[in-house]
């Protein structure tokens, strides 16, 4: 079982581990059939809460989580043109649905499971099989055959996952298929967070648009604008359309590990000290072996011979001058 299952923005909120605990905390079960056309498991909700929607298996253990976003939002594409959100390019993992608490109002859902989806509604699954330690993102109407299995270690991530920044108590962020050439209507709504040991510690949802927070919910969506991207993204890898002054990203973080763990920190990169070396060039370059060695030796010998001849000439000149001076004195 994951050490901690909690959400945060505004307040910390732990997910109830069992359906009985959820009922004691005011959650209401939405469906009576374990396998639905949108998810597997028993969904529990509180009125007005669209971020904190836990899913429980047949044995009452927590098995996943779902979030809902409204269908009436507006945003921008790669040409900074206004478009309806969410865009079709990210369906799935977003799936069309309805809010049972608000009949007639269209929402879109996104779902993750903490155990393999085939175990959620399996009647022969043993009671001691709890959440396990897995993360599966639903990518179709049947999560058993349509899901993305998330690696438990960052070294197992494929090249499509692009590293962002590291935030203490969150970990290093990774975003799917993010690049400067990515159209803004294709920004993937799932991000991952790995701890200082490279182990999966959290994940989250992120969407383009402006979603309102319900006054009935304890949690708030986080909101990022161009001036605050650096807290999560590597801004050098973002597409230009994200820097539209009216562009906004909102979402929620979901922790799988205790955020106060010693590993949910950022690595301190220690650079080795460079040895100081002299920048003064040598007066003479010598070679130890080969043809160049012989060449230098011969050059030195020639230089010595020239120096000897020059010294002899200077001596003779001095003697001649002294002799002339002596004759003149006579």
PDB file of C-alpha atoms in Angstrom, residues 96-313:
ATOM      1  CA  UNK A  96     -17.090  12.710 -21.453  1.00  0.00           C
ATOM      2  CA  UNK A  97     -19.485  12.443 -18.517  1.00  0.00           C
ATOM      3  CA  UNK A  98     -22.123  14.012 -16.294  1.00  0.00           C
ATOM      4  CA  UNK A  99     -22.181  15.194 -12.710  1.00  0.00           C
ATOM      5  CA  UNK A 100     -24.786  13.133 -10.798  1.00  0.00           C
ATOM      6  CA  UNK A 101     -25.172  16.038  -8.359  1.00  0.00           C
ATOM      7  CA  UNK A 102     -25.927  18.465 -11.200  1.00  0.00           C
ATOM      8  CA  UNK A 103     -28.126  16.702 -13.791  1.00  0.00           C
ATOM      9  CA  UNK A 104     -27.914  18.180 -17.266  1.00  0.00           C
ATOM     10  CA  UNK A 105     -24.488  19.736 -16.741  1.00  0.00           C
ATOM     11  CA  UNK A 106     -21.657  18.263 -18.803  1.00  0.00           C
ATOM     12  CA  UNK A 107     -18.311  17.427 -17.221  1.00  0.00           C
ATOM     13  CA  UNK A 108     -15.181  15.562 -18.243  1.00  0.00           C
ATOM     14  CA  UNK A 109     -13.494  13.045 -15.974  1.00  0.00           C
ATOM     15  CA  UNK A 110      -9.937  11.787 -15.581  1.00  0.00           C
ATOM     16  CA  UNK A 111      -9.152   8.662 -13.542  1.00  0.00           C
ATOM     17  CA  UNK A 112      -6.127   6.967 -11.966  1.00  0.00           C
ATOM     18  CA  UNK A 113      -5.919   3.594 -10.197  1.00  0.00           C
ATOM     19  CA  UNK A 114      -3.540   2.607  -7.399  1.00  0.00           C
ATOM     20  CA  UNK A 115      -3.792  -1.098  -8.261  1.00  0.00           C
ATOM     21  CA  UNK A 116      -4.147  -2.851 -11.602  1.00  0.00           C
ATOM     22  CA  UNK A 117      -7.673  -2.152 -12.939  1.00  0.00           C
ATOM     23  CA  UNK A 118      -8.382  -5.873 -13.371  1.00  0.00           C
ATOM     24  CA  UNK A 119      -8.247  -6.278  -9.568  1.00  0.00           C
ATOM     25  CA  UNK A 120     -10.762  -3.523  -8.766  1.00  0.00           C
ATOM     26  CA  UNK A 121     -13.949  -5.443  -9.591  1.00  0.00           C
ATOM     27  CA  UNK A 122     -12.542  -8.967  -9.472  1.00  0.00           C
ATOM     28  CA  UNK A 123     -14.738 -11.069  -7.127  1.00  0.00           C
ATOM     29  CA  UNK A 124     -11.952 -13.584  -6.481  1.00  0.00           C
ATOM     30  CA  UNK A 125      -9.447 -10.928  -5.401  1.00  0.00           C
ATOM     31  CA  UNK A 126      -8.427 -11.702  -1.834  1.00  0.00           C
ATOM     32  CA  UNK A 127      -9.173  -9.295   0.984  1.00  0.00           C
ATOM     33  CA  UNK A 128      -5.498  -8.792   1.778  1.00  0.00           C
ATOM     34  CA  UNK A 129      -4.885  -7.352  -1.706  1.00  0.00           C
ATOM     35  CA  UNK A 130      -5.092  -3.661  -0.913  1.00  0.00           C
ATOM     36  CA  UNK A 131      -3.917  -0.750  -3.039  1.00  0.00           C
ATOM     37  CA  UNK A 132      -0.537  -2.222  -3.856  1.00  0.00           C
ATOM     38  CA  UNK A 133       2.075   0.155  -5.215  1.00  0.00           C
ATOM     39  CA  UNK A 134       1.107   0.983  -8.732  1.00  0.00           C
ATOM     40  CA  UNK A 135      -0.255   3.866 -10.752  1.00  0.00           C
ATOM     41  CA  UNK A 136      -2.428   3.365 -13.827  1.00  0.00           C
ATOM     42  CA  UNK A 137      -3.983   6.206 -15.840  1.00  0.00           C
ATOM     43  CA  UNK A 138      -7.240   5.256 -17.566  1.00  0.00           C
ATOM     44  CA  UNK A 139      -7.090   5.945 -21.316  1.00  0.00           C
ATOM     45  CA  UNK A 140     -10.415   4.512 -22.532  1.00  0.00           C
ATOM     46  CA  UNK A 141     -13.854   3.388 -21.416  1.00  0.00           C
ATOM     47  CA  UNK A 142     -12.539  -0.016 -20.266  1.00  0.00           C
ATOM     48  CA  UNK A 143      -9.589   0.566 -17.900  1.00  0.00           C
ATOM     49  CA  UNK A 144      -8.566  -3.107 -17.943  1.00  0.00           C
ATOM     50  CA  UNK A 145      -7.468  -2.874 -21.580  1.00  0.00           C
ATOM     51  CA  UNK A 146      -7.063   0.907 -21.869  1.00  0.00           C
ATOM     52  CA  UNK A 147      -4.613   2.299 -19.355  1.00  0.00           C
ATOM     53  CA  UNK A 148      -1.123   3.758 -19.089  1.00  0.00           C
ATOM     54  CA  UNK A 149       1.101   2.022 -16.547  1.00  0.00           C
ATOM     55  CA  UNK A 150       3.356   4.559 -14.811  1.00  0.00           C
ATOM     56  CA  UNK A 151       6.938   3.427 -13.982  1.00  0.00           C
ATOM     57  CA  UNK A 152       7.784   3.341 -10.285  1.00  0.00           C
ATOM     58  CA  UNK A 153      11.301   4.671 -10.992  1.00  0.00           C
ATOM     59  CA  UNK A 154      12.253   7.663 -13.108  1.00  0.00           C
ATOM     60  CA  UNK A 155      15.014   5.708 -14.874  1.00  0.00           C
ATOM     61  CA  UNK A 156      12.279   3.561 -16.442  1.00  0.00           C
ATOM     62  CA  UNK A 157      10.496   6.526 -18.018  1.00  0.00           C
ATOM     63  CA  UNK A 158      10.424   6.656 -21.795  1.00  0.00           C
ATOM     64  CA  UNK A 159      11.819   9.588 -23.806  1.00  0.00           C
ATOM     65  CA  UNK A 160       8.343  11.127 -24.125  1.00  0.00           C
ATOM     66  CA  UNK A 161       8.436  12.155 -20.459  1.00  0.00           C
ATOM     67  CA  UNK A 162      10.239  15.501 -20.229  1.00  0.00           C
ATOM     68  CA  UNK A 163      11.860  16.646 -16.985  1.00  0.00           C
ATOM     69  CA  UNK A 164      10.711  19.877 -15.376  1.00  0.00           C
ATOM     70  CA  UNK A 165      11.844  21.530 -12.158  1.00  0.00           C
ATOM     71  CA  UNK A 166      12.305  20.019  -8.713  1.00  0.00           C
ATOM     72  CA  UNK A 167      10.218  21.417  -5.861  1.00  0.00           C
ATOM     73  CA  UNK A 168      10.925  20.420  -2.224  1.00  0.00           C
ATOM     74  CA  UNK A 169       8.189  18.182  -0.746  1.00  0.00           C
ATOM     75  CA  UNK A 170       6.984  17.481  -4.283  1.00  0.00           C
ATOM     76  CA  UNK A 171       9.961  16.096  -6.166  1.00  0.00           C
ATOM     77  CA  UNK A 172      11.122  16.394  -9.753  1.00  0.00           C
ATOM     78  CA  UNK A 173       8.280  17.000 -12.199  1.00  0.00           C
ATOM     79  CA  UNK A 174       7.914  15.170 -15.511  1.00  0.00           C
ATOM     80  CA  UNK A 175       5.532  16.169 -18.312  1.00  0.00           C
ATOM     81  CA  UNK A 176       4.407  14.037 -21.228  1.00  0.00           C
ATOM     82  CA  UNK A 177       5.530  15.035 -24.735  1.00  0.00           C
ATOM     83  CA  UNK A 178       6.188  18.635 -23.714  1.00  0.00           C
ATOM     84  CA  UNK A 179       8.306  20.629 -26.175  1.00  0.00           C
ATOM     85  CA  UNK A 180       8.573  24.040 -27.797  1.00  0.00           C
ATOM     86  CA  UNK A 181       6.822  22.692 -30.899  1.00  0.00           C
ATOM     87  CA  UNK A 182       3.846  21.201 -29.016  1.00  0.00           C
ATOM     88  CA  UNK A 183       0.476  22.831 -29.868  1.00  0.00           C
ATOM     89  CA  UNK A 184      -1.187  24.148 -26.715  1.00  0.00           C
ATOM     90  CA  UNK A 185      -4.348  22.161 -27.454  1.00  0.00           C
ATOM     91  CA  UNK A 186      -2.305  18.954 -27.007  1.00  0.00           C
ATOM     92  CA  UNK A 187      -0.834  19.612 -23.545  1.00  0.00           C
ATOM     93  CA  UNK A 188      -1.217  16.295 -21.712  1.00  0.00           C
ATOM     94  CA  UNK A 189      -3.256  16.538 -18.479  1.00  0.00           C
ATOM     95  CA  UNK A 190      -1.062  14.186 -16.389  1.00  0.00           C
ATOM     96  CA  UNK A 191       2.284  14.948 -14.746  1.00  0.00           C
ATOM     97  CA  UNK A 192       4.509  12.832 -12.499  1.00  0.00           C
ATOM     98  CA  UNK A 193       6.802  13.599  -9.562  1.00  0.00           C
ATOM     99  CA  UNK A 194       9.788  11.488  -8.468  1.00  0.00           C
ATOM    100  CA  UNK A 195      11.758  11.824  -5.233  1.00  0.00           C
ATOM    101  CA  UNK A 196      15.504  12.334  -4.758  1.00  0.00           C
ATOM    102  CA  UNK A 197      16.081   8.576  -5.144  1.00  0.00           C
ATOM    103  CA  UNK A 198      14.224   8.520  -8.446  1.00  0.00           C
ATOM    104  CA  UNK A 199      11.158   6.760  -7.014  1.00  0.00           C
ATOM    105  CA  UNK A 200       7.582   7.730  -7.805  1.00  0.00           C
ATOM    106  CA  UNK A 201       6.280   9.902  -4.989  1.00  0.00           C
ATOM    107  CA  UNK A 202       3.345  11.841  -6.424  1.00  0.00           C
ATOM    108  CA  UNK A 203       1.461  12.775  -9.574  1.00  0.00           C
ATOM    109  CA  UNK A 204      -1.156  15.268 -10.602  1.00  0.00           C
ATOM    110  CA  UNK A 205      -3.681  16.625 -13.062  1.00  0.00           C
ATOM    111  CA  UNK A 206      -3.124  19.808 -15.063  1.00  0.00           C
ATOM    112  CA  UNK A 207      -5.471  21.458 -17.546  1.00  0.00           C
ATOM    113  CA  UNK A 208      -5.589  24.575 -19.641  1.00  0.00           C
ATOM    114  CA  UNK A 209      -8.297  27.059 -18.729  1.00  0.00           C
ATOM    115  CA  UNK A 210      -9.936  28.923 -15.870  1.00  0.00           C
ATOM    116  CA  UNK A 211     -11.903  26.626 -13.565  1.00  0.00           C
ATOM    117  CA  UNK A 212     -13.790  28.081 -10.636  1.00  0.00           C
ATOM    118  CA  UNK A 213     -13.367  26.622  -7.157  1.00  0.00           C
ATOM    119  CA  UNK A 214     -16.507  25.485  -5.399  1.00  0.00           C
ATOM    120  CA  UNK A 215     -17.249  27.113  -2.065  1.00  0.00           C
ATOM    121  CA  UNK A 216     -18.272  23.649  -0.825  1.00  0.00           C
ATOM    122  CA  UNK A 217     -14.789  22.179  -1.368  1.00  0.00           C
ATOM    123  CA  UNK A 218     -11.886  22.427   1.069  1.00  0.00           C
ATOM    124  CA  UNK A 219      -9.383  22.085  -1.767  1.00  0.00           C
ATOM    125  CA  UNK A 220      -8.476  24.631  -4.419  1.00  0.00           C
ATOM    126  CA  UNK A 221      -6.999  24.150  -7.863  1.00  0.00           C
ATOM    127  CA  UNK A 222      -3.426  25.372  -8.214  1.00  0.00           C
ATOM    128  CA  UNK A 223      -3.141  28.015 -10.926  1.00  0.00           C
ATOM    129  CA  UNK A 224      -0.064  28.841 -12.997  1.00  0.00           C
ATOM    130  CA  UNK A 225       0.411  31.825 -15.290  1.00  0.00           C
ATOM    131  CA  UNK A 226       3.438  32.646 -17.497  1.00  0.00           C
ATOM    132  CA  UNK A 227       5.083  34.591 -14.666  1.00  0.00           C
ATOM    133  CA  UNK A 228       4.941  31.555 -12.317  1.00  0.00           C
ATOM    134  CA  UNK A 229       5.750  28.708 -14.738  1.00  0.00           C
ATOM    135  CA  UNK A 230       9.328  28.431 -13.440  1.00  0.00           C
ATOM    136  CA  UNK A 231       8.078  26.886 -10.188  1.00  0.00           C
ATOM    137  CA  UNK A 232       7.030  23.745 -12.075  1.00  0.00           C
ATOM    138  CA  UNK A 233       8.194  23.849 -15.689  1.00  0.00           C
ATOM    139  CA  UNK A 234      11.527  24.152 -17.411  1.00  0.00           C
ATOM    140  CA  UNK A 235      10.471  27.277 -19.298  1.00  0.00           C
ATOM    141  CA  UNK A 236      13.016  26.650 -22.071  1.00  0.00           C
ATOM    142  CA  UNK A 237      10.917  23.623 -23.112  1.00  0.00           C
ATOM    143  CA  UNK A 238       7.520  25.336 -23.235  1.00  0.00           C
ATOM    144  CA  UNK A 239       5.733  26.167 -26.511  1.00  0.00           C
ATOM    145  CA  UNK A 240       5.384  29.895 -27.308  1.00  0.00           C
ATOM    146  CA  UNK A 241       1.580  29.676 -27.127  1.00  0.00           C
ATOM    147  CA  UNK A 242       1.816  29.079 -23.357  1.00  0.00           C
ATOM    148  CA  UNK A 243       3.250  32.587 -22.950  1.00  0.00           C
ATOM    149  CA  UNK A 244       0.046  34.222 -24.125  1.00  0.00           C
ATOM    150  CA  UNK A 245      -0.700  36.686 -21.306  1.00  0.00           C
ATOM    151  CA  UNK A 246      -4.206  35.203 -20.958  1.00  0.00           C
ATOM    152  CA  UNK A 247      -3.026  31.584 -20.805  1.00  0.00           C
ATOM    153  CA  UNK A 248      -3.480  29.672 -17.542  1.00  0.00           C
ATOM    154  CA  UNK A 249      -2.895  26.129 -16.282  1.00  0.00           C
ATOM    155  CA  UNK A 250      -4.807  24.744 -13.292  1.00  0.00           C
ATOM    156  CA  UNK A 251      -4.661  21.395 -11.523  1.00  0.00           C
ATOM    157  CA  UNK A 252      -4.094  19.420  -8.333  1.00  0.00           C
ATOM    158  CA  UNK A 253      -1.228  17.432  -6.752  1.00  0.00           C
ATOM    159  CA  UNK A 254      -1.824  13.913  -5.421  1.00  0.00           C
ATOM    160  CA  UNK A 255       0.802  12.421  -3.085  1.00  0.00           C
ATOM    161  CA  UNK A 256       1.518   8.698  -2.932  1.00  0.00           C
ATOM    162  CA  UNK A 257       4.316   9.054  -0.375  1.00  0.00           C
ATOM    163  CA  UNK A 258       4.601  11.172   2.747  1.00  0.00           C
ATOM    164  CA  UNK A 259       5.568  14.676   1.522  1.00  0.00           C
ATOM    165  CA  UNK A 260       7.612  15.149   4.703  1.00  0.00           C
ATOM    166  CA  UNK A 261       9.793  12.154   3.881  1.00  0.00           C
ATOM    167  CA  UNK A 262      13.533  12.818   3.722  1.00  0.00           C
ATOM    168  CA  UNK A 263      13.535  11.671   0.102  1.00  0.00           C
ATOM    169  CA  UNK A 264      10.844  14.104  -1.043  1.00  0.00           C
ATOM    170  CA  UNK A 265      13.498  16.752  -1.460  1.00  0.00           C
ATOM    171  CA  UNK A 266      15.658  17.994  -4.292  1.00  0.00           C
ATOM    172  CA  UNK A 267      19.173  16.778  -4.922  1.00  0.00           C
ATOM    173  CA  UNK A 268      21.988  19.206  -4.188  1.00  0.00           C
ATOM    174  CA  UNK A 269      24.395  18.984  -7.092  1.00  0.00           C
ATOM    175  CA  UNK A 270      27.958  19.236  -5.818  1.00  0.00           C
ATOM    176  CA  UNK A 271      30.400  20.256  -8.485  1.00  0.00           C
ATOM    177  CA  UNK A 272      34.031  19.070  -8.046  1.00  0.00           C
ATOM    178  CA  UNK A 273      36.489  21.845  -7.320  1.00  0.00           C
ATOM    179  CA  UNK A 274      38.703  22.648 -10.257  1.00  0.00           C
ATOM    180  CA  UNK A 275      42.443  22.568  -9.681  1.00  0.00           C
ATOM    181  CA  UNK A 276      44.129  25.876 -10.322  1.00  0.00           C
ATOM    182  CA  UNK A 277      46.655  25.646 -13.128  1.00  0.00           C
ATOM    183  CA  UNK A 278      49.180  28.193 -14.299  1.00  0.00           C
ATOM    184  CA  UNK A 279      48.294  30.054 -17.468  1.00  0.00           C
ATOM    185  CA  UNK A 280      51.952  31.068 -18.094  1.00  0.00           C
ATOM    186  CA  UNK A 281      53.272  29.560 -21.287  1.00  0.00           C
ATOM    187  CA  UNK A 282      56.604  27.672 -21.087  1.00  0.00           C
ATOM    188  CA  UNK A 283      59.653  29.434 -22.407  1.00  0.00           C
ATOM    189  CA  UNK A 284      60.594  26.456 -24.474  1.00  0.00           C
ATOM    190  CA  UNK A 285      58.728  23.403 -25.717  1.00  0.00           C
ATOM    191  CA  UNK A 286      60.719  20.197 -25.666  1.00  0.00           C
ATOM    192  CA  UNK A 287      59.848  16.845 -27.152  1.00  0.00           C
ATOM    193  CA  UNK A 288      60.883  13.599 -25.578  1.00  0.00           C
ATOM    194  CA  UNK A 289      60.805  11.138 -28.443  1.00  0.00           C
ATOM    195  CA  UNK A 290      60.810  10.756 -32.189  1.00  0.00           C
ATOM    196  CA  UNK A 291      61.988  12.899 -35.079  1.00  0.00           C
ATOM    197  CA  UNK A 292      61.077  16.122 -33.311  1.00  0.00           C
ATOM    198  CA  UNK A 293      63.432  15.141 -30.473  1.00  0.00           C
ATOM    199  CA  UNK A 294      66.366  14.798 -32.868  1.00  0.00           C
ATOM    200  CA  UNK A 295      65.368  18.006 -34.590  1.00  0.00           C
ATOM    201  CA  UNK A 296      65.429  19.931 -31.315  1.00  0.00           C
ATOM    202  CA  UNK A 297      68.784  18.416 -30.312  1.00  0.00           C
ATOM    203  CA  UNK A 298      70.337  19.359 -33.651  1.00  0.00           C
ATOM    204  CA  UNK A 299      68.851  22.827 -33.395  1.00  0.00           C
ATOM    205  CA  UNK A 300      70.376  23.221 -29.938  1.00  0.00           C
ATOM    206  CA  UNK A 301      73.776  22.103 -31.246  1.00  0.00           C
ATOM    207  CA  UNK A 302      73.616  24.555 -34.141  1.00  0.00           C
ATOM    208  CA  UNK A 303      72.680  27.306 -31.721  1.00  0.00           C
ATOM    209  CA  UNK A 304      75.684  26.483 -29.526  1.00  0.00           C
ATOM    210  CA  UNK A 305      78.061  26.625 -32.540  1.00  0.00           C
ATOM    211  CA  UNK A 306      76.700  29.989 -33.635  1.00  0.00           C
ATOM    212  CA  UNK A 307      77.098  31.375 -30.120  1.00  0.00           C
ATOM    213  CA  UNK A 308      80.748  30.239 -29.960  1.00  0.00           C
ATOM    214  CA  UNK A 309      81.622  31.895 -33.289  1.00  0.00           C
ATOM    215  CA  UNK A 310      79.941  35.134 -32.252  1.00  0.00           C
ATOM    216  CA  UNK A 311      81.926  35.223 -29.014  1.00  0.00           C
ATOM    217  CA  UNK A 312      85.231  34.762 -30.908  1.00  0.00           C
ATOM    218  CA  UNK A 313      84.381  37.595 -33.313  1.00  0.00           C
TER     219      UNK A 313
END
